[in-house]
XYZ file of C-alpha atoms in Angstrom:
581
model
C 0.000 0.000 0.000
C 2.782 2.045 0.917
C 4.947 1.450 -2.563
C 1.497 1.959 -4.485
C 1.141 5.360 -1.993
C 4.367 6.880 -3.007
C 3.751 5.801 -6.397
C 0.674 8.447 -7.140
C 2.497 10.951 -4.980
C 5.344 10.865 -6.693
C 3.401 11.201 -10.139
C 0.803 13.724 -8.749
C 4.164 16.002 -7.561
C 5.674 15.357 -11.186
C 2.581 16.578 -12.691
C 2.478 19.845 -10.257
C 6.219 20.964 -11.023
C 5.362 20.218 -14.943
C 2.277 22.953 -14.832
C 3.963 25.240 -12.387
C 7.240 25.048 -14.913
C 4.697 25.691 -17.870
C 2.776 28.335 -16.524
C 6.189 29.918 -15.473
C 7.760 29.782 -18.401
C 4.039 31.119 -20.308
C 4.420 33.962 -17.785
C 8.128 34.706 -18.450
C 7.320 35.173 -22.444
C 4.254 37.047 -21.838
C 6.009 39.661 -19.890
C 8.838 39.732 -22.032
C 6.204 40.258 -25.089
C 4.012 42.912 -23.179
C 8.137 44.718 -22.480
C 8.822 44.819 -26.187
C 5.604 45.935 -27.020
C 5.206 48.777 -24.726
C 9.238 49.770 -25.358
C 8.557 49.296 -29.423
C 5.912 52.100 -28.366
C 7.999 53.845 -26.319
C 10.681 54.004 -28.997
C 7.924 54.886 -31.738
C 6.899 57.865 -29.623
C 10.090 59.624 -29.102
C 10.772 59.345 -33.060
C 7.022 60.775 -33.780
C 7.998 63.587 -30.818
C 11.506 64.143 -32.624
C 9.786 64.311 -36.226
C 7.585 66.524 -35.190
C 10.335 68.996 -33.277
C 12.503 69.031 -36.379
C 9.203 70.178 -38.427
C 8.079 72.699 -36.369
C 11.708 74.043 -35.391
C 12.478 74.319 -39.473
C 9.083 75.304 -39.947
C 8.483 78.754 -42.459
C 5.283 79.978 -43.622
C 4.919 81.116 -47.583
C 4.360 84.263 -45.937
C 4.498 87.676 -47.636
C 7.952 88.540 -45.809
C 9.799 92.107 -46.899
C 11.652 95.363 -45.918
C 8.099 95.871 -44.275
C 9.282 93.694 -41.486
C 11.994 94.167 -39.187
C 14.068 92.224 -36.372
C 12.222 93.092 -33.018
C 16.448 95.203 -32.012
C 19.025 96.420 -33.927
C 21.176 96.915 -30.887
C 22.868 92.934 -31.074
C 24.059 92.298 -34.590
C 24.197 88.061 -35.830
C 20.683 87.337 -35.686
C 21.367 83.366 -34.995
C 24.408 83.756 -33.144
C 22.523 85.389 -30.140
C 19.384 83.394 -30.569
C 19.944 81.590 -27.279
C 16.421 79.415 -27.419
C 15.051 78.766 -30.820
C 11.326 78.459 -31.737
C 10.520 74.614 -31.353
C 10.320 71.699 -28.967
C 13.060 71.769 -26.225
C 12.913 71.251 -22.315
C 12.159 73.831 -20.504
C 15.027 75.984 -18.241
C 12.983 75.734 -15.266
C 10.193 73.537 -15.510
C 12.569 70.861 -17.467
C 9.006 69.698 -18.950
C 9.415 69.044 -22.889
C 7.445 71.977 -23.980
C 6.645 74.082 -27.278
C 8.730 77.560 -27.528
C 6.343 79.219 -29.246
C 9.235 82.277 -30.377
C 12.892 83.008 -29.698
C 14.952 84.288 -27.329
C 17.565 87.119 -28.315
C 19.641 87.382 -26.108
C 20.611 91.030 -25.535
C 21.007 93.115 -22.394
C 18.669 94.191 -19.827
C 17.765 97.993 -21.315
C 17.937 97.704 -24.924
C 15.648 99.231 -27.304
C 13.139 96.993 -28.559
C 11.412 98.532 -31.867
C 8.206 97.143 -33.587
C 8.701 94.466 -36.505
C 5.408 95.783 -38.337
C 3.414 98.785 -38.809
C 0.190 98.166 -37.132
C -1.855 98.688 -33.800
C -1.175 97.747 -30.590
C -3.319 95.075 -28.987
C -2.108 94.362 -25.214
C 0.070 96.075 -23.260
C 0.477 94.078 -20.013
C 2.473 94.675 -17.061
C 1.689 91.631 -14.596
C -0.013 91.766 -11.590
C -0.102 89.093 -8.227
C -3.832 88.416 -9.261
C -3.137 87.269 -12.644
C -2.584 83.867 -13.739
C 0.550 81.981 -13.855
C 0.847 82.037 -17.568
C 0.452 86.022 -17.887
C 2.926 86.451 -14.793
C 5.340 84.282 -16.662
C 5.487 86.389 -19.008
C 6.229 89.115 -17.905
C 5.890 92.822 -19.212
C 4.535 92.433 -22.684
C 3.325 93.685 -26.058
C 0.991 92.305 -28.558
C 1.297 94.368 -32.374
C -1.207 92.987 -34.879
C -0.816 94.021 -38.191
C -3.918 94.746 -40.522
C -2.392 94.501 -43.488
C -4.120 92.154 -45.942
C -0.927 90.582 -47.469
C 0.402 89.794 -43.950
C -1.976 89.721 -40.980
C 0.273 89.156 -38.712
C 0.856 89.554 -35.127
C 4.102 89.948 -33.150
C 4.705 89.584 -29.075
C 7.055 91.039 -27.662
C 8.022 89.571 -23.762
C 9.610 89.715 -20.818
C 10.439 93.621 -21.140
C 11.609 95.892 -18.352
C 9.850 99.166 -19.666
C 7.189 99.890 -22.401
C 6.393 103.236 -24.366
C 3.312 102.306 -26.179
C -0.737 102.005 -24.662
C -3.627 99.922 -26.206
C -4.736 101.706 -29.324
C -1.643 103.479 -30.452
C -0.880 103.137 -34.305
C 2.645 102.170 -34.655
C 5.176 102.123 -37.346
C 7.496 99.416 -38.265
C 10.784 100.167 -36.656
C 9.032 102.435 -34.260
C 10.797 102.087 -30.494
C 8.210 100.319 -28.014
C 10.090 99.250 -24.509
C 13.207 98.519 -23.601
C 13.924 94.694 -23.006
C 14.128 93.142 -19.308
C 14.167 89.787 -17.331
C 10.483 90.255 -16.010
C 8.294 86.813 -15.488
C 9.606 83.467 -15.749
C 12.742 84.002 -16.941
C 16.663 82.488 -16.214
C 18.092 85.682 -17.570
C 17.810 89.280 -19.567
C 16.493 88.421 -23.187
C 14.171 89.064 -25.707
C 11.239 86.554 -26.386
C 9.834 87.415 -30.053
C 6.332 85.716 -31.628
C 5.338 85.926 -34.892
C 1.474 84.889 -34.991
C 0.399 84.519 -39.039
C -3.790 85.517 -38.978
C -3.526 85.922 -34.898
C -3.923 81.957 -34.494
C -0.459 80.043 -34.110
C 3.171 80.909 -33.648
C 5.373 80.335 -36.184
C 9.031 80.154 -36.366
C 10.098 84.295 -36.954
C 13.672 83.268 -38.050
C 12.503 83.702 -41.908
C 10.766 86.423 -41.626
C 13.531 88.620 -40.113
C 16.917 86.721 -40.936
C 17.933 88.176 -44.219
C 16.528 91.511 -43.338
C 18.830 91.549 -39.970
C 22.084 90.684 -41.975
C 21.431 94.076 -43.969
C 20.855 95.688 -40.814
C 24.220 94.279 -39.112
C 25.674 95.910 -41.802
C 24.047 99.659 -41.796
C 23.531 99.400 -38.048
C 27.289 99.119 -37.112
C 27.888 102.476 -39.404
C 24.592 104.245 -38.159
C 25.749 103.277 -34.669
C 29.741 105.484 -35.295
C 27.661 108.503 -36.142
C 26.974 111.275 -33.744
C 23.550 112.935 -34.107
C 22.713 115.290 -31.415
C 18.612 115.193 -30.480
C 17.096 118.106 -27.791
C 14.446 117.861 -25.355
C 12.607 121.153 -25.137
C 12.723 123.192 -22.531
C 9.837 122.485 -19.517
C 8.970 124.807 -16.708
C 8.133 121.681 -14.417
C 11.154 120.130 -13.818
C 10.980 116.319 -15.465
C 11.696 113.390 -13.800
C 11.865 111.212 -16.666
C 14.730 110.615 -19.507
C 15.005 107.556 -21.136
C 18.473 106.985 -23.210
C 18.694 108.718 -26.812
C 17.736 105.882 -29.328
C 18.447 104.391 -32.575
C 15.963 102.917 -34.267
C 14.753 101.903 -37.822
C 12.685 104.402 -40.063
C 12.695 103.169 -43.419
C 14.679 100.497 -45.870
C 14.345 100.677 -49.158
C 15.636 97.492 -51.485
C 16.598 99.091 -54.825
C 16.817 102.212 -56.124
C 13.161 103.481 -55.790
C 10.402 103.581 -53.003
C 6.657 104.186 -53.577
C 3.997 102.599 -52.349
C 2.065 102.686 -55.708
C -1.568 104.210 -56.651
C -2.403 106.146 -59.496
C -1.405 109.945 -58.077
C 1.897 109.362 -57.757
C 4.432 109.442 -60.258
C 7.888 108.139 -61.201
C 10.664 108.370 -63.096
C 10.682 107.748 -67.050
C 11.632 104.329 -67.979
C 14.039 106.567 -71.041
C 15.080 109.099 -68.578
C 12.494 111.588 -69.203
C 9.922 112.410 -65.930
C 6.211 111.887 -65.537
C 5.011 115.569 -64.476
C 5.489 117.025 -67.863
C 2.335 114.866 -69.286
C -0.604 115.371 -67.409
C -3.517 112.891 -67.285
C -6.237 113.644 -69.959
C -9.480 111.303 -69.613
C -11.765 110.255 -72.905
C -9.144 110.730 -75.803
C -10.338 109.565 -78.452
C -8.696 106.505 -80.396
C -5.528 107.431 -82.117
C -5.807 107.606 -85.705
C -3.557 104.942 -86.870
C -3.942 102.200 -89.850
C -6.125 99.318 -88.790
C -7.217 100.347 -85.662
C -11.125 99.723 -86.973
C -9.848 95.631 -87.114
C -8.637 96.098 -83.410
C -10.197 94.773 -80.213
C -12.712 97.317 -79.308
C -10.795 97.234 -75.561
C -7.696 98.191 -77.927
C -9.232 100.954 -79.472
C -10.639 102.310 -76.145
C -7.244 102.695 -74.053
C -4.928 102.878 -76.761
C -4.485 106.358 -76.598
C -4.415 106.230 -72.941
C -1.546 103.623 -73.174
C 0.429 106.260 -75.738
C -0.350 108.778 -73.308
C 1.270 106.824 -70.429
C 4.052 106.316 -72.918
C 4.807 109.991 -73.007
C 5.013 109.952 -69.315
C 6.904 107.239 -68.551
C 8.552 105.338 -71.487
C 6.576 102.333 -71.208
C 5.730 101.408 -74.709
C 1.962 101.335 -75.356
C 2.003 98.107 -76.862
C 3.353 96.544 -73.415
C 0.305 98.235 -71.359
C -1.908 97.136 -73.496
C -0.797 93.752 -74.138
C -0.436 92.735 -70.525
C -3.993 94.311 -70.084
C -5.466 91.770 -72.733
C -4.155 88.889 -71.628
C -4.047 89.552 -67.733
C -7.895 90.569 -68.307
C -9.074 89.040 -71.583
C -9.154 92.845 -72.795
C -11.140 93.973 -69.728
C -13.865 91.326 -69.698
C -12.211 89.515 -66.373
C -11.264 91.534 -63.994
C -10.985 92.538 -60.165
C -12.488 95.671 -58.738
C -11.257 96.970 -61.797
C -7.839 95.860 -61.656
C -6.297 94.909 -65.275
C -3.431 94.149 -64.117
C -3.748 91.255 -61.335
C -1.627 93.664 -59.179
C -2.050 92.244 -55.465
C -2.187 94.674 -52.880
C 1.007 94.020 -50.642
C 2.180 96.103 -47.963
C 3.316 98.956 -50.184
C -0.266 99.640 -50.980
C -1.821 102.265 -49.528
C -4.985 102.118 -51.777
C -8.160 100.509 -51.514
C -7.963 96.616 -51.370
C -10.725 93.942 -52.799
C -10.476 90.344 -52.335
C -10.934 87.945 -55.176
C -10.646 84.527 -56.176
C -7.477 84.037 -58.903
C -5.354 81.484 -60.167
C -1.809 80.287 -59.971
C 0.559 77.620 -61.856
C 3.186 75.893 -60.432
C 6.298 75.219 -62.039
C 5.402 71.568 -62.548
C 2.141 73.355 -64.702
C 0.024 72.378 -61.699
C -2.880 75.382 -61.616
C -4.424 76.214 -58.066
C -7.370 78.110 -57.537
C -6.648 81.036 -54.374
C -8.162 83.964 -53.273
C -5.697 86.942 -52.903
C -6.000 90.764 -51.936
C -5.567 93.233 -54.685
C -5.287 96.313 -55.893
C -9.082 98.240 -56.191
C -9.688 101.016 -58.590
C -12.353 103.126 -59.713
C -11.930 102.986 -63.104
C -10.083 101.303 -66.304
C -8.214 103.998 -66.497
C -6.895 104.293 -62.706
C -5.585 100.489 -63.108
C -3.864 101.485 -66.094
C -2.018 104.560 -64.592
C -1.041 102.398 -61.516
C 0.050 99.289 -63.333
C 2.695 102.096 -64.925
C 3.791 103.136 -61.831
C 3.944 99.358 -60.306
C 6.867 98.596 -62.882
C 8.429 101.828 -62.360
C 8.300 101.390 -58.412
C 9.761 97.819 -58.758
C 13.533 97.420 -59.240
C 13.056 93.517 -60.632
C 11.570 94.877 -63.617
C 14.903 97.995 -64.467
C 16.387 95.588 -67.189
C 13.470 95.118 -68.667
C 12.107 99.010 -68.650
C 15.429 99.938 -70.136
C 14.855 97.982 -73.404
C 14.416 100.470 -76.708
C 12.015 97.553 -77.892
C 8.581 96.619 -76.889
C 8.809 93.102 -77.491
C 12.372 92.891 -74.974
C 10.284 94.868 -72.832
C 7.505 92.512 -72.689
C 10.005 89.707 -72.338
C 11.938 91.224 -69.865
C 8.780 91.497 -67.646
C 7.653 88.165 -68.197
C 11.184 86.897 -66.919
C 11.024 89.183 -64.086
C 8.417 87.162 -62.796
C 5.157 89.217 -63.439
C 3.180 86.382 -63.505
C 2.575 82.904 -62.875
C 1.642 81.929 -66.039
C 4.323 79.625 -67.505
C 3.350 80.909 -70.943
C 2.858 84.493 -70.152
C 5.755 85.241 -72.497
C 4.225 83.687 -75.438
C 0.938 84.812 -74.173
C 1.836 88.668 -74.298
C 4.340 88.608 -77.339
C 1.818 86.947 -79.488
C -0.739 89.528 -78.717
C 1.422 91.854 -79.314
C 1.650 90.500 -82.984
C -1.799 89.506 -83.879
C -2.990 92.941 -83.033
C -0.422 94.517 -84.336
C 0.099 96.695 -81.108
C 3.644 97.637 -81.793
C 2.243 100.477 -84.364
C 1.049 102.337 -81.310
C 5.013 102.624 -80.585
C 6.462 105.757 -82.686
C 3.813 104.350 -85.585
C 5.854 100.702 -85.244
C 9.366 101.974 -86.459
C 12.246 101.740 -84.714
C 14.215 104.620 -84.023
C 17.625 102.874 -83.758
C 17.037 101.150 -87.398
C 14.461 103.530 -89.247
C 12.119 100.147 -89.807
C 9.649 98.197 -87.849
C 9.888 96.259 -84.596
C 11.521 92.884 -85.051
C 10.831 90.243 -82.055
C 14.607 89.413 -81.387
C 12.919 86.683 -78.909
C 14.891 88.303 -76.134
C 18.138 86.888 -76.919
C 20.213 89.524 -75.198
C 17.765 89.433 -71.481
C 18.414 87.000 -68.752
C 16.415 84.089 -69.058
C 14.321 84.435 -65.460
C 11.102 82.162 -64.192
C 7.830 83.207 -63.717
C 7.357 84.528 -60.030
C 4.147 86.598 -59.599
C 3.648 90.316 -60.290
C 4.857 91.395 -56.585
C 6.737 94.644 -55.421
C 10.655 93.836 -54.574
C 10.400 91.494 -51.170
C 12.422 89.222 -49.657
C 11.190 85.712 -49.629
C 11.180 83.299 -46.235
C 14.708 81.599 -46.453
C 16.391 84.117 -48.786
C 20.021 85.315 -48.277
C 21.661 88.261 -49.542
C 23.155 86.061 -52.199
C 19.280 85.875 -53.855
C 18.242 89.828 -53.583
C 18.151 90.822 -57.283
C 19.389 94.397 -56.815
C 22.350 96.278 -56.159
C 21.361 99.393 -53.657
C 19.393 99.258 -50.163
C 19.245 102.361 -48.264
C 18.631 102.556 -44.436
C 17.310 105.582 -43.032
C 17.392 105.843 -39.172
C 15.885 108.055 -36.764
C 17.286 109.226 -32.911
C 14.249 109.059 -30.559
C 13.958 109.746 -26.935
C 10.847 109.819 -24.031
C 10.846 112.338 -21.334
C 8.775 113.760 -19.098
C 7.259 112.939 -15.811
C 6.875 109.600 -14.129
C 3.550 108.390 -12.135
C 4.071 110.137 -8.600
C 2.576 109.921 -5.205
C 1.307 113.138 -3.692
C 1.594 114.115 0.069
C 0.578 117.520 1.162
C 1.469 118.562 4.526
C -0.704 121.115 6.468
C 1.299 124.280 5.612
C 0.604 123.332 2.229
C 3.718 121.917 0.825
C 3.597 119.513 -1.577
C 5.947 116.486 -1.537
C 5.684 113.596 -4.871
C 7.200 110.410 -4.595
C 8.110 108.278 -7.826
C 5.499 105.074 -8.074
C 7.404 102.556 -9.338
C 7.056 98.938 -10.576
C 9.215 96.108 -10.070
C 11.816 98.755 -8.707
C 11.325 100.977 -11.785
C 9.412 104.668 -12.540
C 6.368 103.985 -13.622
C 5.298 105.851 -17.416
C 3.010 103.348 -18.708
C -1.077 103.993 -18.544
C -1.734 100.558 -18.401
C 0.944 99.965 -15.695
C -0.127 102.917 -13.416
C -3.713 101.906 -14.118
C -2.932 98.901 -12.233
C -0.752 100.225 -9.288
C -3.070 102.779 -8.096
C -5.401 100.046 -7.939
C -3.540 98.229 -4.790
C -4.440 98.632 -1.429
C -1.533 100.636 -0.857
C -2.587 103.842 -2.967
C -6.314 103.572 -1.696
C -7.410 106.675 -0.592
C -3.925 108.449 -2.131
C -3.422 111.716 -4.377
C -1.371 110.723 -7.652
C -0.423 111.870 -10.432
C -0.192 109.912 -13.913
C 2.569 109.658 -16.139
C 3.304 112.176 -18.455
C 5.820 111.201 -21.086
C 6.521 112.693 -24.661
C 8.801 111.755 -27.591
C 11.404 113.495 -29.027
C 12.396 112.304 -32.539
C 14.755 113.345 -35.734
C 13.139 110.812 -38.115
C 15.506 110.966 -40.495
C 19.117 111.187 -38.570
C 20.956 109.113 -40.415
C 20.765 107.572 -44.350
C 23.067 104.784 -45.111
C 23.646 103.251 -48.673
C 24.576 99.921 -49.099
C 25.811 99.053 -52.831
C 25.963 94.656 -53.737
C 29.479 93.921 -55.294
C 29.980 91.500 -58.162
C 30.180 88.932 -55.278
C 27.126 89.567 -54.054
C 28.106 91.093 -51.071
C 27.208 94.156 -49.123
C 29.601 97.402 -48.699
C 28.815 100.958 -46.892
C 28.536 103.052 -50.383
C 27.646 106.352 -48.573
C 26.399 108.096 -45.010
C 24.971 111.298 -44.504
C 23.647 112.567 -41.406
C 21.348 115.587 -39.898
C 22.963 116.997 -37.409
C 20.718 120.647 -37.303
């Protein structure tokens, strides 16, 4: 019994350590599965998180980027050398959470002028206070800037600043001086933290917008910077207690040799040397009296004589105006708000603006439908006078002005990148033909020759690419190596605040009066918005003060440097002159 005992012991323990080694082993591989699965995840995480870092730090918007937009200071030249946090994914200083950076930092120091990228309006104007939440107090003192402009909509924040200039409301000018930069809010040390905010809804990297633009600046800035331009505060019978440090800052750049912001009352220079203001604008001529004009487009015979006239005032042949009209407009039957042309209102545009649906071709011939801002006008005519000053205004299209034949000039335009249109060339030069526009030019002879215009099929221009009919601009990730022109002139003005800081007033019973600065975060207070605030602690309840009073001094146009582009493409200091009255 005993043997026979043992026996089914023996087996039922065999049996036991067989499962319990089964299940153990099962158990073993199970957990090693579920550890590769969750560290394939892990691993399949970090490289989405890294993809998506490297996109969003490289990221640039096909936004309309030009001399119209500055670098937030002028005062650190190298851009990316002193950009000591980039926009993009990194861990945070102090929080050392994996975060967004939602701008960059510049870092510059403590005191230095910061100056609006864009014209526009400002939006906020915040100084901090204890009851405000952690995200405004970490922060610090900042300004928001939006920009109405059609062709950029942009808005730009400005943070952590130590003193600010500007209230809610103010209209602003690109360049204009609007604090000084600090180390308020959440911050490891005195910088600059700079947004850029396309249509007000999500940072995007500003590196593109303002990198090409700040290495022309370096270069003018360091020269501006040796000159000595004297500014005066008038006189005050109050004595002030308020002077903030004589500025530079950036009035106006100009890339080429003209500036203009278009519209059909101003004028320009002839394309043949001659000027506009000797040929006044005369409405409803009648059509020129020229062989074959009854066989012409009626659109032809309409504004040809305006096109001669336009001739006479700025060298344009008439042919060109109205060839680019035809096709642009199919001779006036398609058009926006009047616009011939397809002109899009950009930032130099100080007309009236319509919206309107348009199309554009790739250079693979791919066509997209978009709608675009442009140019409005009143009449034909109006369009016509503008789209003459548009090529005058616009140093991309010089070569092509200075040909002494209408169908180079055409060309020339074309290659310039007028227009999307991969065929516009052929387009324009062919209308040119089959309507026999050229006789509208000195009767179709040729000066030079003494017979009629030959198409030479623009053998002796630059071949060029299509590129849309756009005033000079720098594009996102241009260098100074791609600016097709060979002058850029800087004018800089000297500004300076004064005048009288928010004070407390205590007046003793013999009737002296004694005023003590308010300050904030250890510093005079001259802000609206700031001393708005203050006065509303406990500590000025029931208090006499007085609000800031602060005025600007400013010589607009101090200082004018020229900067000339060498056969290498780089920049040199052609000239400097300076106001010093």
């Amino acid at each position: 019994m005993a043997s026979r005992f043992n026996s089914k012991q023996i087996a039922s323990t065999l049996v036991k350590k067989a499962i319990h080694s089964y299940v153990k082993k099962k158990f073993k591989f199970t957990t090693l599965l579920i550890a590769a699965v969750i560290a394939f995840l892990i691993l399949v995480l970090l490289a989405i998180i890294i993809v998506v870092s490297i996109l969003v730090s490289n990221q640039t918007e096909d936004s309309f980027v030009s001399q119209k937009i500055l670098p937030p200071q002028i005062y650190v030249q190298g851009l990316k050398k002193h950009i000591t946090s980039p926009y993009g994914y990194r861990t945070h200083p102090i929080t050392k959470k994996k975060t967004l950076h939602s701008g960059i930092d510049i870092g510059v120091p403590e005191g230095t002028p910061v100056q609006s990228s864009t014209a526009g309006t400002v939006e906020t104007v915040k100084f901090p206070m204890p009851s405000d939440p952690a995200s405004t107090q970490n922060a610090g003192v900042f300004v928001v800037i939006s920009n109405p402009d059609p062709q950029l909509n942009l808005k730009t924040r400005y943070l952590h600043l130590s003193q600010v200039f500007v209230n809610p409301g103010d209209t602003v000018e690109a360049g204009q001086i609007i604090g000084l930069s600090g180390n308020t809010g959440r911050s490891t040390g005195a910088h600059l933290h700079f947004e850029t905010i396309p249509d007000g809804k999500k940072a995007v990297n500003p590196v593109p917008y303002i990198n090409t633009i700040s290495e022309i600046l370096d270069i003018s800035t360091k020269e501006a910077m040796s000159q000595n331009v004297p500014i005066t505060l008038p006189a005050s019978s109050d004595a002030r207690n308020y002077e903030s440090p004589k500025m530079l800052y950036v009035n106006q750049v100009i890339i080429g040799d003209q500036a203009g912001s278009g519209g059909s009352g101003s004028s320009g220079s002839s394309a043949e040397g001659g000027t506009s203001s000797s040929v006044p604008y005369i409405p409803d001529l009648p059509p020129p009296n020229v062989p074959g004009i009854a066989k012409m487009h009626p659109f032809i015979q309409r504004y040809a004589s305006l096109a001669i006239q336009e001739q006479k005032r700025t060298g344009i042949f008439a042919s060109v105006t109205l060839a680019q009209a035809g096709v642009e407009s199919s001779f006036g039957a398609h058009n926006i708000c009047n616009n011939l042309y397809g002109i899009k209102a950009d930032s130099r545009w100080r007309g009236p603006v319509c919206k309107g649906k348009t199309t554009e071709q790739e250079k693979n011939g791919k066509i997209n439908k978009v709608v675009a801002p442009f140019r409005s006008y009143s009449s034909f005519d109006e369009s016509i006078i503008d789209h003459s000053n548009f090529l005058l205004q616009n140093s991309r299209y010089k070569t092509a002005l200075s040909q002494k034949n209408p169908y180079d000039m055409i060309r020339g335009i074309a290659r310039a990148g007028y227009a999307t249109n991969l065929k516009y060339e052929h387009d324009t030069t062919a209308l040119m033909r089959d309507q026999n526009l050229t006789i509208f030019d000195n009767g179709g002879i040729d000066p030079a020759t003494g017979k009629p215009y030959v198409d030479t099929g623009g053998i002796n221009l630059p071949s060029g690419e299509g590129g849309g009919g756009s005033s000079s601009q720098i594009s996102p990730g241009d260098t100074l190596a791609d600016l097709q022109v060979d002058t850029i002139t800087v004018v800089y003005g000297v500004a300076q605040y004064y005048g009288n800081s928010a004070v407390r007033i205590v007046r003793s019973p013999d009737g002296g009066v004694d005023k003590y600065p308010m300050e904030y975060d250890g510093r005079p207070i001259i802000n609206m918005v700031n001393y708005n605030n203050v006065v509303q602690l406990s500590q000025y309840a029931g208090k006499e003060t007085r609000a800031p009073e602060i005025q600007l001094a400013s010589k607009p146009a101090a200082i004018t440097v020229t900067l000339k582009m060498d056969k290498k493409k780089k920049l040199y200091v052609a000239n400097v002159s300076t106001d010093t009255d």
